Amino acid sequence: MNQWHLFLAFFRVGMLGYGGGPSSIPLVRAEVVTKYRWMTDEEFAEILAIANALPGPIATKLAGYIGYRVGGALGLVNAVLATTAPTVVLMIVLLAALSSFKDTPWVAGMTKAVVPVVAVMLAEMTWQFAKQARAALGWRPAALLLLACFLALQWLGLHPALVVAVLLAAAFVGRSKPKAEDRDKGGERRASS
């Protein structure tokens, strides 16, 4: 019976959680804490804090953890499928409907109108990243890093995930090595004491 209640609880969240994660959090709480009493408010707050710290959609993270806690591995799969199934089905229906109308002028106009909006949003995000890189590295290193990434992607044809992985590894290695200045200062302190 728990698996059926688990499915119903997270299916309702998936159907009614319009607008993404923030709108689904109160729905999850209503199902998990108020209706089925699978956990207390304090436990839910702790799980919510951990879920917010992890990458990915909050509704699926909450569904996965709560599903596992209530029904084990089967509960995890059950809750995640119940949360994501409504979105998947609606996207398939929407894409099928749009593909049947794709040659109509109003759909073509909508598609053309979306492209500049997305371009502006991506340009704004790129500008924010550039400002953060300049603040952390300075203009020259940031520009050199940008050029190196561009060449790796365009000229060498590397996959973006590989470039991101290399940059993350370099950041962790660079962060874990003590700087030469710090070592020199530490040596001077030891020699003076």
mmCIF file of C-alpha atoms in Angstrom:
data_model
loop_
_atom_site.group_PDB
_atom_site.id
_atom_site.type_symbol
_atom_site.label_atom_id
_atom_site.label_comp_id
_atom_site.label_asym_id
_atom_site.label_seq_id
_atom_site.Cartn_x
_atom_site.Cartn_y
_atom_site.Cartn_z
ATOM 1 C CA MET A 1 0.000 0.000 0.000
ATOM 2 C CA ASN A 2 2.925 2.370 0.679
ATOM 3 C CA GLN A 3 4.092 2.115 -2.951
ATOM 4 C CA TRP A 4 0.644 3.135 -4.222
ATOM 5 C CA HIS A 5 0.448 6.069 -1.784
ATOM 6 C CA LEU A 6 3.997 7.042 -2.712
ATOM 7 C CA PHE A 7 3.079 7.042 -6.386
ATOM 8 C CA LEU A 8 -0.089 9.079 -5.790
ATOM 9 C CA ALA A 9 1.686 11.619 -3.601
ATOM 10 C CA PHE A 10 4.446 12.355 -6.093
ATOM 11 C CA PHE A 11 2.173 12.085 -9.124
ATOM 12 C CA ARG A 12 0.060 14.882 -7.634
ATOM 13 C CA VAL A 13 3.241 16.903 -7.094
ATOM 14 C CA GLY A 14 4.269 16.291 -10.708
ATOM 15 C CA MET A 15 0.838 17.292 -12.031
ATOM 16 C CA LEU A 16 0.299 20.355 -9.855
ATOM 17 C CA GLY A 17 3.875 21.639 -9.476
ATOM 18 C CA TYR A 18 3.566 24.136 -12.299
ATOM 19 C CA GLY A 19 6.512 26.523 -12.510
ATOM 20 C CA GLY A 20 9.348 24.278 -11.454
ATOM 21 C CA GLY A 21 10.994 23.354 -8.176
ATOM 22 C CA PRO A 22 9.985 26.226 -5.897
ATOM 23 C CA SER A 23 6.309 25.650 -6.611
ATOM 24 C CA SER A 24 6.572 21.919 -5.935
ATOM 25 C CA ILE A 25 8.264 22.184 -2.511
ATOM 26 C CA PRO A 26 5.055 23.139 -0.616
ATOM 27 C CA LEU A 27 3.208 20.368 -2.456
ATOM 28 C CA VAL A 28 5.804 17.781 -1.433
ATOM 29 C CA ARG A 29 5.611 19.001 2.156
ATOM 30 C CA ALA A 30 1.813 18.788 2.142
ATOM 31 C CA GLU A 31 1.918 15.200 0.916
ATOM 32 C CA VAL A 32 4.872 13.935 2.960
ATOM 33 C CA VAL A 33 4.436 15.777 6.274
ATOM 34 C CA THR A 34 0.750 16.681 6.507
ATOM 35 C CA LYS A 35 -1.137 13.990 4.588
ATOM 36 C CA TYR A 36 0.914 10.779 4.931
ATOM 37 C CA ARG A 37 3.084 11.753 7.938
ATOM 38 C CA TRP A 38 6.147 9.980 6.580
ATOM 39 C CA MET A 39 8.375 12.561 8.316
ATOM 40 C CA THR A 40 8.260 15.567 10.610
ATOM 41 C CA ASP A 41 8.662 19.217 9.644
ATOM 42 C CA GLU A 42 12.211 19.204 11.042
ATOM 43 C CA GLU A 43 13.204 16.151 8.997
ATOM 44 C CA PHE A 44 11.679 17.665 5.878
ATOM 45 C CA ALA A 45 13.569 20.929 6.457
ATOM 46 C CA GLU A 46 16.851 19.021 6.740
ATOM 47 C CA ILE A 47 16.161 17.046 3.568
ATOM 48 C CA LEU A 48 15.192 20.236 1.752
ATOM 49 C CA ALA A 49 18.441 21.922 2.802
ATOM 50 C CA ILE A 50 20.509 18.988 1.527
ATOM 51 C CA ALA A 51 18.499 18.823 -1.722
ATOM 52 C CA ASN A 52 19.048 22.547 -2.313
ATOM 53 C CA ALA A 53 22.799 22.053 -1.991
ATOM 54 C CA LEU A 54 22.919 19.338 -4.663
ATOM 55 C CA PRO A 55 22.721 19.982 -8.415
ATOM 56 C CA GLY A 56 19.615 19.105 -10.384
ATOM 57 C CA PRO A 57 15.864 19.585 -10.120
ATOM 58 C CA ILE A 58 14.681 19.797 -6.517
ATOM 59 C CA ALA A 59 11.444 17.861 -7.040
ATOM 60 C CA THR A 60 13.234 14.760 -8.335
ATOM 61 C CA LYS A 61 15.851 14.915 -5.567
ATOM 62 C CA LEU A 62 13.151 15.120 -2.910
ATOM 63 C CA ALA A 63 11.171 12.351 -4.593
ATOM 64 C CA GLY A 64 14.222 10.117 -4.791
ATOM 65 C CA TYR A 65 15.228 10.507 -1.165
ATOM 66 C CA ILE A 66 11.735 10.327 0.292
ATOM 67 C CA GLY A 67 10.826 7.415 -1.977
ATOM 68 C CA TYR A 68 13.906 5.510 -0.835
ATOM 69 C CA ARG A 69 13.197 6.284 2.793
ATOM 70 C CA VAL A 70 9.567 5.176 2.592
ATOM 71 C CA GLY A 71 9.811 2.259 0.162
ATOM 72 C CA GLY A 72 13.450 1.341 -0.416
ATOM 73 C CA ALA A 73 14.932 1.112 -3.906
ATOM 74 C CA LEU A 74 11.542 0.374 -5.457
ATOM 75 C CA GLY A 75 10.108 3.407 -3.676
ATOM 76 C CA LEU A 76 12.900 5.589 -5.084
ATOM 77 C CA VAL A 77 12.120 4.511 -8.660
ATOM 78 C CA ASN A 78 8.389 4.760 -8.029
ATOM 79 C CA ALA A 79 8.538 8.308 -6.626
ATOM 80 C CA VAL A 80 10.916 9.639 -9.288
ATOM 81 C CA LEU A 81 8.820 8.158 -12.100
ATOM 82 C CA ALA A 82 5.631 9.544 -10.545
ATOM 83 C CA THR A 83 7.225 13.000 -10.356
ATOM 84 C CA THR A 84 8.668 13.043 -13.870
ATOM 85 C CA ALA A 85 6.011 11.096 -15.800
ATOM 86 C CA PRO A 86 3.488 13.953 -16.079
ATOM 87 C CA THR A 87 6.146 16.293 -17.477
ATOM 88 C CA VAL A 88 7.415 13.693 -19.948
ATOM 89 C CA VAL A 89 3.909 12.877 -21.193
ATOM 90 C CA LEU A 90 2.948 16.548 -21.514
ATOM 91 C CA MET A 91 6.186 17.347 -23.381
ATOM 92 C CA ILE A 92 5.556 14.503 -25.840
ATOM 93 C CA VAL A 93 1.990 15.704 -26.428
ATOM 94 C CA LEU A 94 3.119 19.332 -26.777
ATOM 95 C CA LEU A 95 5.934 18.470 -29.194
ATOM 96 C CA ALA A 96 3.604 16.285 -31.262
ATOM 97 C CA ALA A 97 1.071 19.123 -31.440
ATOM 98 C CA LEU A 98 3.737 21.676 -32.343
ATOM 99 C CA SER A 99 5.227 19.442 -35.027
ATOM 100 C CA SER A 100 1.824 19.118 -36.687
ATOM 101 C CA PHE A 101 1.524 22.939 -36.726
ATOM 102 C CA LYS A 102 5.186 23.710 -37.471
ATOM 103 C CA ASP A 103 4.490 24.980 -40.984
ATOM 104 C CA THR A 104 1.807 27.453 -39.932
ATOM 105 C CA PRO A 105 2.907 31.094 -39.929
ATOM 106 C CA TRP A 106 2.142 31.746 -36.244
ATOM 107 C CA VAL A 107 4.316 28.826 -35.037
ATOM 108 C CA ALA A 108 7.143 29.877 -37.374
ATOM 109 C CA GLY A 109 6.826 33.432 -36.038
ATOM 110 C CA MET A 110 6.967 32.203 -32.434
ATOM 111 C CA THR A 111 10.085 30.187 -33.210
ATOM 112 C CA LYS A 112 11.778 33.161 -34.846
ATOM 113 C CA ALA A 113 10.847 35.399 -31.895
ATOM 114 C CA VAL A 114 12.380 33.013 -29.364
ATOM 115 C CA VAL A 115 15.838 32.934 -30.987
ATOM 116 C CA PRO A 116 16.821 36.563 -30.201
ATOM 117 C CA VAL A 117 15.473 36.287 -26.647
ATOM 118 C CA VAL A 118 17.591 33.193 -26.000
ATOM 119 C CA ALA A 119 20.601 34.902 -27.598
ATOM 120 C CA VAL A 120 20.248 37.912 -25.301
ATOM 121 C CA MET A 121 19.859 35.678 -22.238
ATOM 122 C CA LEU A 122 22.977 33.697 -23.176
ATOM 123 C CA ALA A 123 24.909 36.898 -23.865
ATOM 124 C CA GLU A 124 23.941 38.274 -20.445
ATOM 125 C CA MET A 125 25.015 35.037 -18.767
ATOM 126 C CA THR A 126 28.324 35.083 -20.687
ATOM 127 C CA TRP A 127 28.951 38.679 -19.610
ATOM 128 C CA GLN A 128 28.344 37.775 -15.961
ATOM 129 C CA PHE A 129 30.772 34.844 -16.254
ATOM 130 C CA ALA A 130 33.358 37.112 -17.893
ATOM 131 C CA LYS A 131 33.076 39.627 -15.037
ATOM 132 C CA GLN A 132 33.522 36.845 -12.488
ATOM 133 C CA ALA A 133 36.527 35.442 -14.366
ATOM 134 C CA ARG A 134 38.125 38.902 -14.560
ATOM 135 C CA ALA A 135 37.604 39.404 -10.831
ATOM 136 C CA ALA A 136 39.113 36.014 -9.995
ATOM 137 C CA LEU A 137 41.912 35.835 -12.567
ATOM 138 C CA GLY A 138 42.377 39.255 -14.153
ATOM 139 C CA TRP A 139 41.698 40.227 -17.776
ATOM 140 C CA ARG A 140 44.728 38.597 -19.420
ATOM 141 C CA PRO A 141 44.437 35.125 -17.898
ATOM 142 C CA ALA A 142 40.664 35.169 -18.367
ATOM 143 C CA ALA A 143 41.027 36.149 -22.035
ATOM 144 C CA LEU A 144 43.705 33.482 -22.586
ATOM 145 C CA LEU A 145 41.506 30.862 -20.941
ATOM 146 C CA LEU A 146 38.551 31.908 -23.100
ATOM 147 C CA LEU A 147 40.693 31.704 -26.239
ATOM 148 C CA ALA A 148 42.053 28.278 -25.231
ATOM 149 C CA CYS A 149 38.534 26.961 -24.631
ATOM 150 C CA PHE A 150 37.304 28.376 -27.935
ATOM 151 C CA LEU A 151 40.181 26.737 -29.821
ATOM 152 C CA ALA A 152 39.669 23.426 -28.015
ATOM 153 C CA LEU A 153 35.980 23.419 -28.911
ATOM 154 C CA GLN A 154 36.104 24.807 -32.443
ATOM 155 C CA TRP A 155 39.520 23.893 -33.818
ATOM 156 C CA LEU A 156 40.210 20.603 -32.022
ATOM 157 C CA GLY A 157 36.528 19.619 -31.909
ATOM 158 C CA LEU A 158 36.632 18.514 -28.267
ATOM 159 C CA HIS A 159 33.349 17.775 -26.521
ATOM 160 C CA PRO A 160 32.281 20.595 -24.129
ATOM 161 C CA ALA A 161 31.998 18.129 -21.229
ATOM 162 C CA LEU A 162 35.665 17.208 -21.667
ATOM 163 C CA VAL A 163 36.694 20.874 -21.604
ATOM 164 C CA VAL A 164 34.632 21.470 -18.455
ATOM 165 C CA ALA A 165 36.125 18.367 -16.804
ATOM 166 C CA VAL A 166 39.678 19.549 -17.579
ATOM 167 C CA LEU A 167 38.935 23.031 -16.201
ATOM 168 C CA LEU A 168 37.408 21.594 -13.019
ATOM 169 C CA ALA A 169 40.389 19.283 -12.519
ATOM 170 C CA ALA A 170 42.789 22.190 -13.067
ATOM 171 C CA ALA A 171 40.869 24.308 -10.561
ATOM 172 C CA PHE A 172 41.024 21.580 -7.906
ATOM 173 C CA VAL A 173 44.712 20.884 -8.521
ATOM 174 C CA GLY A 174 45.526 24.609 -8.487
ATOM 175 C CA ARG A 175 43.581 25.105 -5.278
ATOM 176 C CA SER A 176 45.194 22.189 -3.433
ATOM 177 C CA LYS A 177 48.795 23.224 -4.218
ATOM 178 C CA PRO A 178 50.235 25.751 -1.753
ATOM 179 C CA LYS A 179 51.433 28.886 -3.479
ATOM 180 C CA ALA A 180 55.189 29.477 -3.676
ATOM 181 C CA GLU A 181 54.791 32.738 -1.721
ATOM 182 C CA ASP A 182 53.001 30.923 1.101
ATOM 183 C CA ARG A 183 55.753 28.292 1.272
ATOM 184 C CA ASP A 184 58.443 30.970 1.332
ATOM 185 C CA LYS A 185 56.662 32.867 4.105
ATOM 186 C CA GLY A 186 56.212 29.669 6.086
ATOM 187 C CA GLY A 187 59.927 28.853 5.679
ATOM 188 C CA GLU A 188 60.931 32.359 6.739
ATOM 189 C CA ARG A 189 58.721 32.089 9.842
ATOM 190 C CA ARG A 190 60.230 28.751 10.793
ATOM 191 C CA ALA A 191 63.786 30.060 10.281
ATOM 192 C CA SER A 192 63.098 33.170 12.365
ATOM 193 C CA SER A 193 61.621 31.257 15.304
#
